[in-house]
PDB file of C-alpha atoms in Angstrom:
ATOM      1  CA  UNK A 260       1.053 -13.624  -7.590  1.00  0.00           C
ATOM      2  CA  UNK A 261       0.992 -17.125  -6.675  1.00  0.00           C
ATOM      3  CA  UNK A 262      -1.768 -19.664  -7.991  1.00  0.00           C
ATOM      4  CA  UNK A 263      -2.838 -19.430  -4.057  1.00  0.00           C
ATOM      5  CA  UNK A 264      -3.553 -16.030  -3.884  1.00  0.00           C
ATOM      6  CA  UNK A 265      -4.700 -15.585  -6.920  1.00  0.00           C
ATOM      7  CA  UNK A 266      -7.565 -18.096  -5.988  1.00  0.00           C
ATOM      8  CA  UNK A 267      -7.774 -16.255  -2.971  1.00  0.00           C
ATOM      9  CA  UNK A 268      -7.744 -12.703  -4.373  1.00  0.00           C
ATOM     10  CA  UNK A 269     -10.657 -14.415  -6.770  1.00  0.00           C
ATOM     11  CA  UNK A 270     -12.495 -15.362  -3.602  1.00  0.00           C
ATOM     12  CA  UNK A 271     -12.583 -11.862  -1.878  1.00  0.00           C
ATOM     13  CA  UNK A 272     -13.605 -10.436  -4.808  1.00  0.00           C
ATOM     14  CA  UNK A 273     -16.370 -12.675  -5.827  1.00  0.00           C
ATOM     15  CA  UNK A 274     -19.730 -11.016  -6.873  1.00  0.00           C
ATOM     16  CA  UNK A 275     -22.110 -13.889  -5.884  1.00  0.00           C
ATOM     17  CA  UNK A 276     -25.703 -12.855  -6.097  1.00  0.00           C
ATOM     18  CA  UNK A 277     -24.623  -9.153  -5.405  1.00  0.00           C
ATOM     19  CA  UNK A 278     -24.793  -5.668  -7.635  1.00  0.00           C
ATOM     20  CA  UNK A 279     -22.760  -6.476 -10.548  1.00  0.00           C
ATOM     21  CA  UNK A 280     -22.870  -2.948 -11.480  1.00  0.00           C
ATOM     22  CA  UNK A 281     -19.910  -2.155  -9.437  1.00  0.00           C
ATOM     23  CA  UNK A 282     -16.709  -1.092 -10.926  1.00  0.00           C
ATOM     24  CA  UNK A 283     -13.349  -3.436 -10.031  1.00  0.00           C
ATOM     25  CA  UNK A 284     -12.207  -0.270  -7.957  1.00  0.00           C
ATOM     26  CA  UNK A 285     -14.952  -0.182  -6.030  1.00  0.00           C
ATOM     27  CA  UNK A 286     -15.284  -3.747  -5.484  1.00  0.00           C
ATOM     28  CA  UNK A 287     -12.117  -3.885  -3.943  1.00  0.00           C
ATOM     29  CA  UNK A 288     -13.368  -1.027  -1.227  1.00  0.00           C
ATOM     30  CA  UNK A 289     -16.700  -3.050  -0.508  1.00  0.00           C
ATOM     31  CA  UNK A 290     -14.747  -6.330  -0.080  1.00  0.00           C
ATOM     32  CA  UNK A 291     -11.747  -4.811   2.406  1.00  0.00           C
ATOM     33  CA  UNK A 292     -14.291  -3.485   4.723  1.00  0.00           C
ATOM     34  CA  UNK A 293     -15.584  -7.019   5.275  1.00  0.00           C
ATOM     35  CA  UNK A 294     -12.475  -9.121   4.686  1.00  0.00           C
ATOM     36  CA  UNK A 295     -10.318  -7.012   6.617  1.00  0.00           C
ATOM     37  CA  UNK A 296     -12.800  -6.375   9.569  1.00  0.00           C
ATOM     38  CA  UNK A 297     -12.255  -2.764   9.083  1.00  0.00           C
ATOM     39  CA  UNK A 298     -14.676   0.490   8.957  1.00  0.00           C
ATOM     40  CA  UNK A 299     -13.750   1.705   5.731  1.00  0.00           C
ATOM     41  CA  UNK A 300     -11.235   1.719   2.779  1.00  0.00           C
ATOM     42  CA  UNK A 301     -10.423   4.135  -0.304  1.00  0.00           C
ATOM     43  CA  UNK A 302      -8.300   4.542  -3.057  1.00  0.00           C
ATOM     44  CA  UNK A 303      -6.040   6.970  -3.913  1.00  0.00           C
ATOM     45  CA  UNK A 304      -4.108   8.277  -7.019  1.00  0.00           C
ATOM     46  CA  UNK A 305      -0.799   9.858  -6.914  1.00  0.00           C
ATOM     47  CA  UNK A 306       1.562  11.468  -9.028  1.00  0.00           C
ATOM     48  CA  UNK A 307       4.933  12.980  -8.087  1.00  0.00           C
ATOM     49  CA  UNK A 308       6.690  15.414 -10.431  1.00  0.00           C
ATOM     50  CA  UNK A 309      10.343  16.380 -10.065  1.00  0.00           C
ATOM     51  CA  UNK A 310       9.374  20.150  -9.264  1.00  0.00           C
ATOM     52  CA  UNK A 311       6.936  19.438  -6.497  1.00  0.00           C
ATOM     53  CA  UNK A 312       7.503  18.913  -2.998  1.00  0.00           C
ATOM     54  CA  UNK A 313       4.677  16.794  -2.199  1.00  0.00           C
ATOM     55  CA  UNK A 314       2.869  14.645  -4.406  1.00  0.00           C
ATOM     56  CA  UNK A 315      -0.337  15.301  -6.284  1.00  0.00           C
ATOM     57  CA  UNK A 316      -3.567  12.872  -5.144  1.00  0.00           C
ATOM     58  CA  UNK A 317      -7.004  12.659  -6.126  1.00  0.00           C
ATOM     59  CA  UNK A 318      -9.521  10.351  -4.465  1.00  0.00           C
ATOM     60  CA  UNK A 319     -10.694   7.667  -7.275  1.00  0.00           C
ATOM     61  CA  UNK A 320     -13.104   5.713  -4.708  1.00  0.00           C
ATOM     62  CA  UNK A 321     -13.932   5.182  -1.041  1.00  0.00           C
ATOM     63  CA  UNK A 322     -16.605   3.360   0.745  1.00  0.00           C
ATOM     64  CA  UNK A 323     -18.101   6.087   2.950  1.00  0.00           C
ATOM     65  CA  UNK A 324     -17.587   9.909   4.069  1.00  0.00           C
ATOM     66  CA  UNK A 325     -14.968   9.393   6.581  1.00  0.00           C
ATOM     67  CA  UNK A 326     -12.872   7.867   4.395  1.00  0.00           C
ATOM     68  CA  UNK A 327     -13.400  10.928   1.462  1.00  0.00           C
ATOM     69  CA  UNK A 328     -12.528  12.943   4.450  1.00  0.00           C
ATOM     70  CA  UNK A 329      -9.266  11.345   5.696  1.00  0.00           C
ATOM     71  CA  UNK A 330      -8.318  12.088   2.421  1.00  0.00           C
ATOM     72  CA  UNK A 331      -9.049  15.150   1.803  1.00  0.00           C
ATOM     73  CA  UNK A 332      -7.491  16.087   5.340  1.00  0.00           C
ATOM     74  CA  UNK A 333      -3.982  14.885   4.226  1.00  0.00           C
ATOM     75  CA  UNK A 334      -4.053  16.515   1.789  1.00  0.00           C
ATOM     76  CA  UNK A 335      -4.562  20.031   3.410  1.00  0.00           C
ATOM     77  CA  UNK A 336      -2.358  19.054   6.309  1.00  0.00           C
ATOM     78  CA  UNK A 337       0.860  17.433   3.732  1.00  0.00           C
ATOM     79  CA  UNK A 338       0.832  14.693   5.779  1.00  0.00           C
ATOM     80  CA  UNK A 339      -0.226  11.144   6.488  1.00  0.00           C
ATOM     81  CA  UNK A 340      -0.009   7.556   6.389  1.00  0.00           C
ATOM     82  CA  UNK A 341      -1.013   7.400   2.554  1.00  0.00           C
ATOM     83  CA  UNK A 342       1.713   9.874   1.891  1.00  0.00           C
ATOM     84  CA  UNK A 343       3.877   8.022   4.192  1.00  0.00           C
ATOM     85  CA  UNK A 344       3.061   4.770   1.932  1.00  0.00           C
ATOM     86  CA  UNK A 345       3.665   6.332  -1.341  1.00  0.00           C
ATOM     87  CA  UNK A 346       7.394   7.851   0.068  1.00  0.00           C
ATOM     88  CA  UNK A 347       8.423   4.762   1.553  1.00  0.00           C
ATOM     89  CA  UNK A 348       7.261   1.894  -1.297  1.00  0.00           C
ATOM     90  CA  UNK A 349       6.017   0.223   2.340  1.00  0.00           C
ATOM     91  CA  UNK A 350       2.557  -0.652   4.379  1.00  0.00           C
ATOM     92  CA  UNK A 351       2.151   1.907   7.254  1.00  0.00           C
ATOM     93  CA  UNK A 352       0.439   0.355   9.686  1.00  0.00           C
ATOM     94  CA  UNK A 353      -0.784   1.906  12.834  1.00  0.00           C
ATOM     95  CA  UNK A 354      -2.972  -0.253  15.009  1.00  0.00           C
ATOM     96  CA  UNK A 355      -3.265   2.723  17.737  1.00  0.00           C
ATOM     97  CA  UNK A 356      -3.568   6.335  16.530  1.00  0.00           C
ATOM     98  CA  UNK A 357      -3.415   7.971  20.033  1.00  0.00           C
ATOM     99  CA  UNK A 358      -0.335   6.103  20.748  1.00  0.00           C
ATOM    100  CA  UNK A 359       1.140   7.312  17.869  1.00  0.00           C
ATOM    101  CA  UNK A 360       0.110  10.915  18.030  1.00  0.00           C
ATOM    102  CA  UNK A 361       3.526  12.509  17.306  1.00  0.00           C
ATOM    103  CA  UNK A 362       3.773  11.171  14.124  1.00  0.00           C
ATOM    104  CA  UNK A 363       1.597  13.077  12.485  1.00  0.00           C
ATOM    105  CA  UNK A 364       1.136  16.220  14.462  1.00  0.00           C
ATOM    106  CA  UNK A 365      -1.147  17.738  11.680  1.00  0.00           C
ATOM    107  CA  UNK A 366      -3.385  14.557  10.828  1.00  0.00           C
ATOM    108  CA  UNK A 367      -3.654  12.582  13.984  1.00  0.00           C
ATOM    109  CA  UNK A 368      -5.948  14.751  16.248  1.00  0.00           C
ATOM    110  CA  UNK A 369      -8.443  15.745  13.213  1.00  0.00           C
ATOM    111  CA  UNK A 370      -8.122  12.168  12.056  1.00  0.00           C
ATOM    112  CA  UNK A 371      -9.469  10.902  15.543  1.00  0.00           C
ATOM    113  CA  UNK A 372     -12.347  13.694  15.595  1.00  0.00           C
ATOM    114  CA  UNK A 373     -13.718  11.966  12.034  1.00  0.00           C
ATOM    115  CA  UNK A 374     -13.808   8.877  13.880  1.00  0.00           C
ATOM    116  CA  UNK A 375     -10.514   6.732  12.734  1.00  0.00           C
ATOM    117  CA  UNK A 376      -8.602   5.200  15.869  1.00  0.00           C
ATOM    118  CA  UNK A 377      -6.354   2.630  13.404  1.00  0.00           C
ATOM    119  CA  UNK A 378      -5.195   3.521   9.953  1.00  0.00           C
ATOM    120  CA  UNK A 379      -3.235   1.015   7.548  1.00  0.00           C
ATOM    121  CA  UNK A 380      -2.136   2.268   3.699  1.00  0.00           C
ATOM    122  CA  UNK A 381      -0.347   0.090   1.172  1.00  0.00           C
ATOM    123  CA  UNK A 382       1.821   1.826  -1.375  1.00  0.00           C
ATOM    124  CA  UNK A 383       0.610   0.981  -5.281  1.00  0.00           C
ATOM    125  CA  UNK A 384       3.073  -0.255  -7.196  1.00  0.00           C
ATOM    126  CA  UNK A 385       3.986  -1.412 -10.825  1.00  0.00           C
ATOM    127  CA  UNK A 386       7.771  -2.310 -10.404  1.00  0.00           C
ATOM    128  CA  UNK A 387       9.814   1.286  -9.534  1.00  0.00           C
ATOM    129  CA  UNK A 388       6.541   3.213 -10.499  1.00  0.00           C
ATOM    130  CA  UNK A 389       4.319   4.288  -7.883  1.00  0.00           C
ATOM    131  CA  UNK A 390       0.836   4.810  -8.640  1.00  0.00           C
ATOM    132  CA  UNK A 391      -1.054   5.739  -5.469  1.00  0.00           C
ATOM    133  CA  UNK A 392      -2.048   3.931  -2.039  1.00  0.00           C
ATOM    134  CA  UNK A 393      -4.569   1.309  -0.824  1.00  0.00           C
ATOM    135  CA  UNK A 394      -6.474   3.095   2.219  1.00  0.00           C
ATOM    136  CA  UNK A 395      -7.942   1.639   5.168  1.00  0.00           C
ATOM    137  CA  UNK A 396      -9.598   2.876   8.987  1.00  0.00           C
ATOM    138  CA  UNK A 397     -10.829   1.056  11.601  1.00  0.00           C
ATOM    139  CA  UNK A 398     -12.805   3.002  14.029  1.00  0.00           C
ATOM    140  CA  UNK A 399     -11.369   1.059  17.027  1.00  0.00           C
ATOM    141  CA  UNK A 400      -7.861   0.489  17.654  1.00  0.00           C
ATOM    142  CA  UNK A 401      -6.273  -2.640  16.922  1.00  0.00           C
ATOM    143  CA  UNK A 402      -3.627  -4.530  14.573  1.00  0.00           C
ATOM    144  CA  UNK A 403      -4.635  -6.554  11.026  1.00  0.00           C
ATOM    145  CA  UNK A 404      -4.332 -10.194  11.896  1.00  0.00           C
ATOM    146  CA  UNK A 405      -2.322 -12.133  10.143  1.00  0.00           C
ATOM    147  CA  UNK A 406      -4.771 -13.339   7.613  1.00  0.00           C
ATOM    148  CA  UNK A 407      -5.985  -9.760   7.048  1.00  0.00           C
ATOM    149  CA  UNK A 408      -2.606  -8.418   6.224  1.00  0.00           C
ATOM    150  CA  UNK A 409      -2.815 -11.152   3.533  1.00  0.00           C
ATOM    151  CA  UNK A 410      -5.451  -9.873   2.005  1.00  0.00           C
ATOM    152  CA  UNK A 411      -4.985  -6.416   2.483  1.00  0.00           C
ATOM    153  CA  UNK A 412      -1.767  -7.083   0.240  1.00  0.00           C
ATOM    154  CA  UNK A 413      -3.800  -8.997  -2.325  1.00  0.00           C
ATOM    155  CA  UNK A 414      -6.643  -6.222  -2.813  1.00  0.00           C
ATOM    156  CA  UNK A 415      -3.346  -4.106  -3.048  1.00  0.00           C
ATOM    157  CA  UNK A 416      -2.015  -5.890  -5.904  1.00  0.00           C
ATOM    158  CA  UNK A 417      -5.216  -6.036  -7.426  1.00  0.00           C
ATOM    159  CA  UNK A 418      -6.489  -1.850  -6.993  1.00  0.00           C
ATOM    160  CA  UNK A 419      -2.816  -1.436  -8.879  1.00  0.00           C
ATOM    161  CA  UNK A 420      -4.102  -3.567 -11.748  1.00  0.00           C
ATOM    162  CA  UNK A 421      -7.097  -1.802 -11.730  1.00  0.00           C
ATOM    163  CA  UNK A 422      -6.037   1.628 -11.481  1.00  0.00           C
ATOM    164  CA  UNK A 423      -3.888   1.117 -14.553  1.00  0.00           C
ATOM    165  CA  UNK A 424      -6.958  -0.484 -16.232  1.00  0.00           C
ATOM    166  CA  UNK A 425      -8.671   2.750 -15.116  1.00  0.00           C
ATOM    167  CA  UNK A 426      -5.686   5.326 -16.489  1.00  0.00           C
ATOM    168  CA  UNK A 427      -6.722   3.707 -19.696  1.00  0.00           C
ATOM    169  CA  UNK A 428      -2.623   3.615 -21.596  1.00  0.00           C
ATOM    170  CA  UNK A 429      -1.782   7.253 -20.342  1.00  0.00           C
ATOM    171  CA  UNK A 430       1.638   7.193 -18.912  1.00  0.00           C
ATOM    172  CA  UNK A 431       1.800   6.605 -15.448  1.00  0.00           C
ATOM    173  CA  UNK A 432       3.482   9.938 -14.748  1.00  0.00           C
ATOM    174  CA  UNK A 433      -0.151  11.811 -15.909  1.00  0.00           C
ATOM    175  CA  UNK A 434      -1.897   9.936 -12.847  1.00  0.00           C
ATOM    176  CA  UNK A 435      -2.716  13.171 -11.709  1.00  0.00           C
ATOM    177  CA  UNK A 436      -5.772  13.102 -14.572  1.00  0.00           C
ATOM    178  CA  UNK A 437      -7.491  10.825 -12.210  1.00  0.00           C
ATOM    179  CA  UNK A 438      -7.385  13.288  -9.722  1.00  0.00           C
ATOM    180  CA  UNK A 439     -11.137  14.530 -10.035  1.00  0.00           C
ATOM    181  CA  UNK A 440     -12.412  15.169  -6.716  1.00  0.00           C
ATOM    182  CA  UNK A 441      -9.396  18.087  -6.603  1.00  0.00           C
ATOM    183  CA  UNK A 442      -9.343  19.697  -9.605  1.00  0.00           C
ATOM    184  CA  UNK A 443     -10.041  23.113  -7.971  1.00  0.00           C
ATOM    185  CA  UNK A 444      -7.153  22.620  -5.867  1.00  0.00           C
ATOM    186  CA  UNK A 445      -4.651  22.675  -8.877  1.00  0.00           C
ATOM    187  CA  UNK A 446      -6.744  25.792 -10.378  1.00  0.00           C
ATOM    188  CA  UNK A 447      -6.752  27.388  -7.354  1.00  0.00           C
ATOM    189  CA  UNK A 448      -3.116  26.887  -7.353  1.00  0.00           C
ATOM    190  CA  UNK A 449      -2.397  28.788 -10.153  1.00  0.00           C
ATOM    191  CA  UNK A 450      -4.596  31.565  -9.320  1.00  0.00           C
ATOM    192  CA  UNK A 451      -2.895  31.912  -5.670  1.00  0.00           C
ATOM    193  CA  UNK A 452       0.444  32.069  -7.574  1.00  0.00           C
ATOM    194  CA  UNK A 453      -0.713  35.123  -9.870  1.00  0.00           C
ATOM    195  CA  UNK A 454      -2.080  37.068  -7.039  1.00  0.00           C
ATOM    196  CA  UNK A 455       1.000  36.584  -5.076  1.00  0.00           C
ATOM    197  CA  UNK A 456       3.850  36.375  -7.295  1.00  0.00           C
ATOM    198  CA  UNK A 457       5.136  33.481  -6.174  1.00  0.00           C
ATOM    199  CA  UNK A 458       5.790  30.039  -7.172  1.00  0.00           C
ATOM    200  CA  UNK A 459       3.124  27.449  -7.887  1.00  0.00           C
ATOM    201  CA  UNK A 460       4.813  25.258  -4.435  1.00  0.00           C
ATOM    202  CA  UNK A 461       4.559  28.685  -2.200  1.00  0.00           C
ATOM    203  CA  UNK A 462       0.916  29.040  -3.334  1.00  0.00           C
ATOM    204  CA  UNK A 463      -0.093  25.561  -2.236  1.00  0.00           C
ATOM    205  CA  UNK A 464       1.331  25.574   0.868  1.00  0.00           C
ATOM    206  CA  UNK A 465      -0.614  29.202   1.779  1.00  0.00           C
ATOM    207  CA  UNK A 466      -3.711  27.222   0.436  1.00  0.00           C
ATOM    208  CA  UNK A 467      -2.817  24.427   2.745  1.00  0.00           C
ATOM    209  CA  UNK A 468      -2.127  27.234   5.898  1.00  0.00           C
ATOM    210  CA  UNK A 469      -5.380  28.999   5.171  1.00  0.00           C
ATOM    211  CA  UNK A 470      -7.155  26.199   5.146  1.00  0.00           C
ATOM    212  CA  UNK A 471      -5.712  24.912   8.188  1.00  0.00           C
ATOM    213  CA  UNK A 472      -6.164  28.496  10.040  1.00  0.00           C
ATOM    214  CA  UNK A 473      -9.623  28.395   9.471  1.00  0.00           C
ATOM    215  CA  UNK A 474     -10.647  24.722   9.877  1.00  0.00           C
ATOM    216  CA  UNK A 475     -11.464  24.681   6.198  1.00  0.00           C
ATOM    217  CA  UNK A 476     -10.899  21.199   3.994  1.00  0.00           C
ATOM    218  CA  UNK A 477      -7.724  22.862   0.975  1.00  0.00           C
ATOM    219  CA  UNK A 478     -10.760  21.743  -1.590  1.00  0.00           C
ATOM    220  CA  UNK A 479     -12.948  24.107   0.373  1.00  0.00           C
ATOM    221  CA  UNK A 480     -10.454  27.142   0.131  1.00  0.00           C
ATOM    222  CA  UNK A 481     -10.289  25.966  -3.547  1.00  0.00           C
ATOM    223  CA  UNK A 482     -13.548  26.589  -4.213  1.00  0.00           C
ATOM    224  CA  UNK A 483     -13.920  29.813  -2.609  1.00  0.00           C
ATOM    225  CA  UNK A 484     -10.535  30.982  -4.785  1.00  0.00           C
ATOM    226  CA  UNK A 485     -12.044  29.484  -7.654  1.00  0.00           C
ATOM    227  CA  UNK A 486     -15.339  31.040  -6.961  1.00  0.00           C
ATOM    228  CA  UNK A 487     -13.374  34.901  -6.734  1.00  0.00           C
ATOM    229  CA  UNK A 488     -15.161  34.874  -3.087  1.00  0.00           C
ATOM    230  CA  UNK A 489     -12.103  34.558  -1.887  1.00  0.00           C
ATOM    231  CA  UNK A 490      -8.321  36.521  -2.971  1.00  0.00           C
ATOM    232  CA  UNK A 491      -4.921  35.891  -1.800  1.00  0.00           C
ATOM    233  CA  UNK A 492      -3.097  39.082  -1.876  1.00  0.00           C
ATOM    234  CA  UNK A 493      -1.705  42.302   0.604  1.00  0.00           C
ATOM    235  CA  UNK A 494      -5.245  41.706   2.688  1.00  0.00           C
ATOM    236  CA  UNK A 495      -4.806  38.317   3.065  1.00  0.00           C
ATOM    237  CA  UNK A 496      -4.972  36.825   6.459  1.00  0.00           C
ATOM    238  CA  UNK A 497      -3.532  33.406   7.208  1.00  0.00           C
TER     239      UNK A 497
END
């Protein structure tokens, strides 16, 4: 980082007379929402491993609901522009979500019912090793100026530093620790799996179509699997 945006970065994320109690993660959300004229912003941990198909993601912080559930959604529909992000090492940045409808056929039109008419995601990274994504919505459409983009890159840079600060020296690989909020989802997994004989990828993505079927978030389905309320198996309707 250059001596100017690191006195810029320093800037953004000045406390002032604020809540010092925040943590550096959280900070960061707070300050994009203002900097970056936007309606909300979350952060999200990632983790591929060489036998999955998708990655593995766990919110670690977000500034309201509709962010938690932007989340959440991509991660029962597989799809999105955090994913997108994380598989590309690039921003995705989409000013106009209608316009760009086709994209994400799955996402998009739930995305629009929480309220989110722009989304922008910047990938984490620590050289060749990806960490997670840098999340933000706008509720009306419209591109990140110039100087926003700026920033946006800057908080970026500094959610990666903090993240790692977070993962505490576990390998970078284990991110998935940090992945909290959907715990039940890799349980859940695993008990899918046993009922139906299949393999740990196959069980998620029934997880992911039940969920989907019935307008259920994945965590939901989780929970009722979890919870035995709920048993994939011969009677199973998807």
């Amino acid at each position: 980082m250059t001596r100017d945006g690191s006195a810029r970065l320093q800037a953004l994320l000045a406390l002032g007379d604020g809540d010092r109690s925040s943590s550096m993660l959280e900070l960061i959300c707070e300050r994009a929402v203002s900097a970056l004229a936007v309606s909300g912003a979350g952060i999200t941990a990632l983790s591929q491993l060489a036998d999955e198909t998708l990655p593995q993601r766990g919110l670690v912080e977000a500034t309201n609901t509709i962010s938690h559930q932007l989340d959440s959604l991509q991660l029962t529909v597989g799809e999105g522009p955090c994913l997108d992000a994380f598989a590309s090492n690039a921003p995705v940045l989409v000013a106009d979500l209608a316009a760009d409808g086709a994209r994400w056929p799955g996402f998009t039109p739930a995305a629009r019912e929480l309220g989110a008419a722009a989304v922008f995601s910047f990938p984490l990274l620590v050289g060749a090793v990806r960490l997670g994504s840098f999340n933000v919505y706008r509720s009306a459409t419209g591109p990140l100026g110039e100087q926003e983009l700026t920033d946006a890159l800057l908080l970026a840079e500094a959610a990666t530093q903090a993240l790692l600060e977070q993962i505490g020296g576990r390998g970078t690989e284990d991110a998935v620790w940090l992945t909290d909020t959907h715990t039940a989802v890799h349980e859940a997994t695993g008990m899918a799996a046993a009922q139906l004989a299949v393999t740990m990828d196959v069980a998620l993505l029934r997880l992911r179509a039940h969920a989907y079927t019935h307008e259920l978030l994945v965590t939901d389905v989780a929970k009722q699997v979890t919870d035995r309320t709920l048993r994939f198996g011969a009677g199973t309707t998807e």
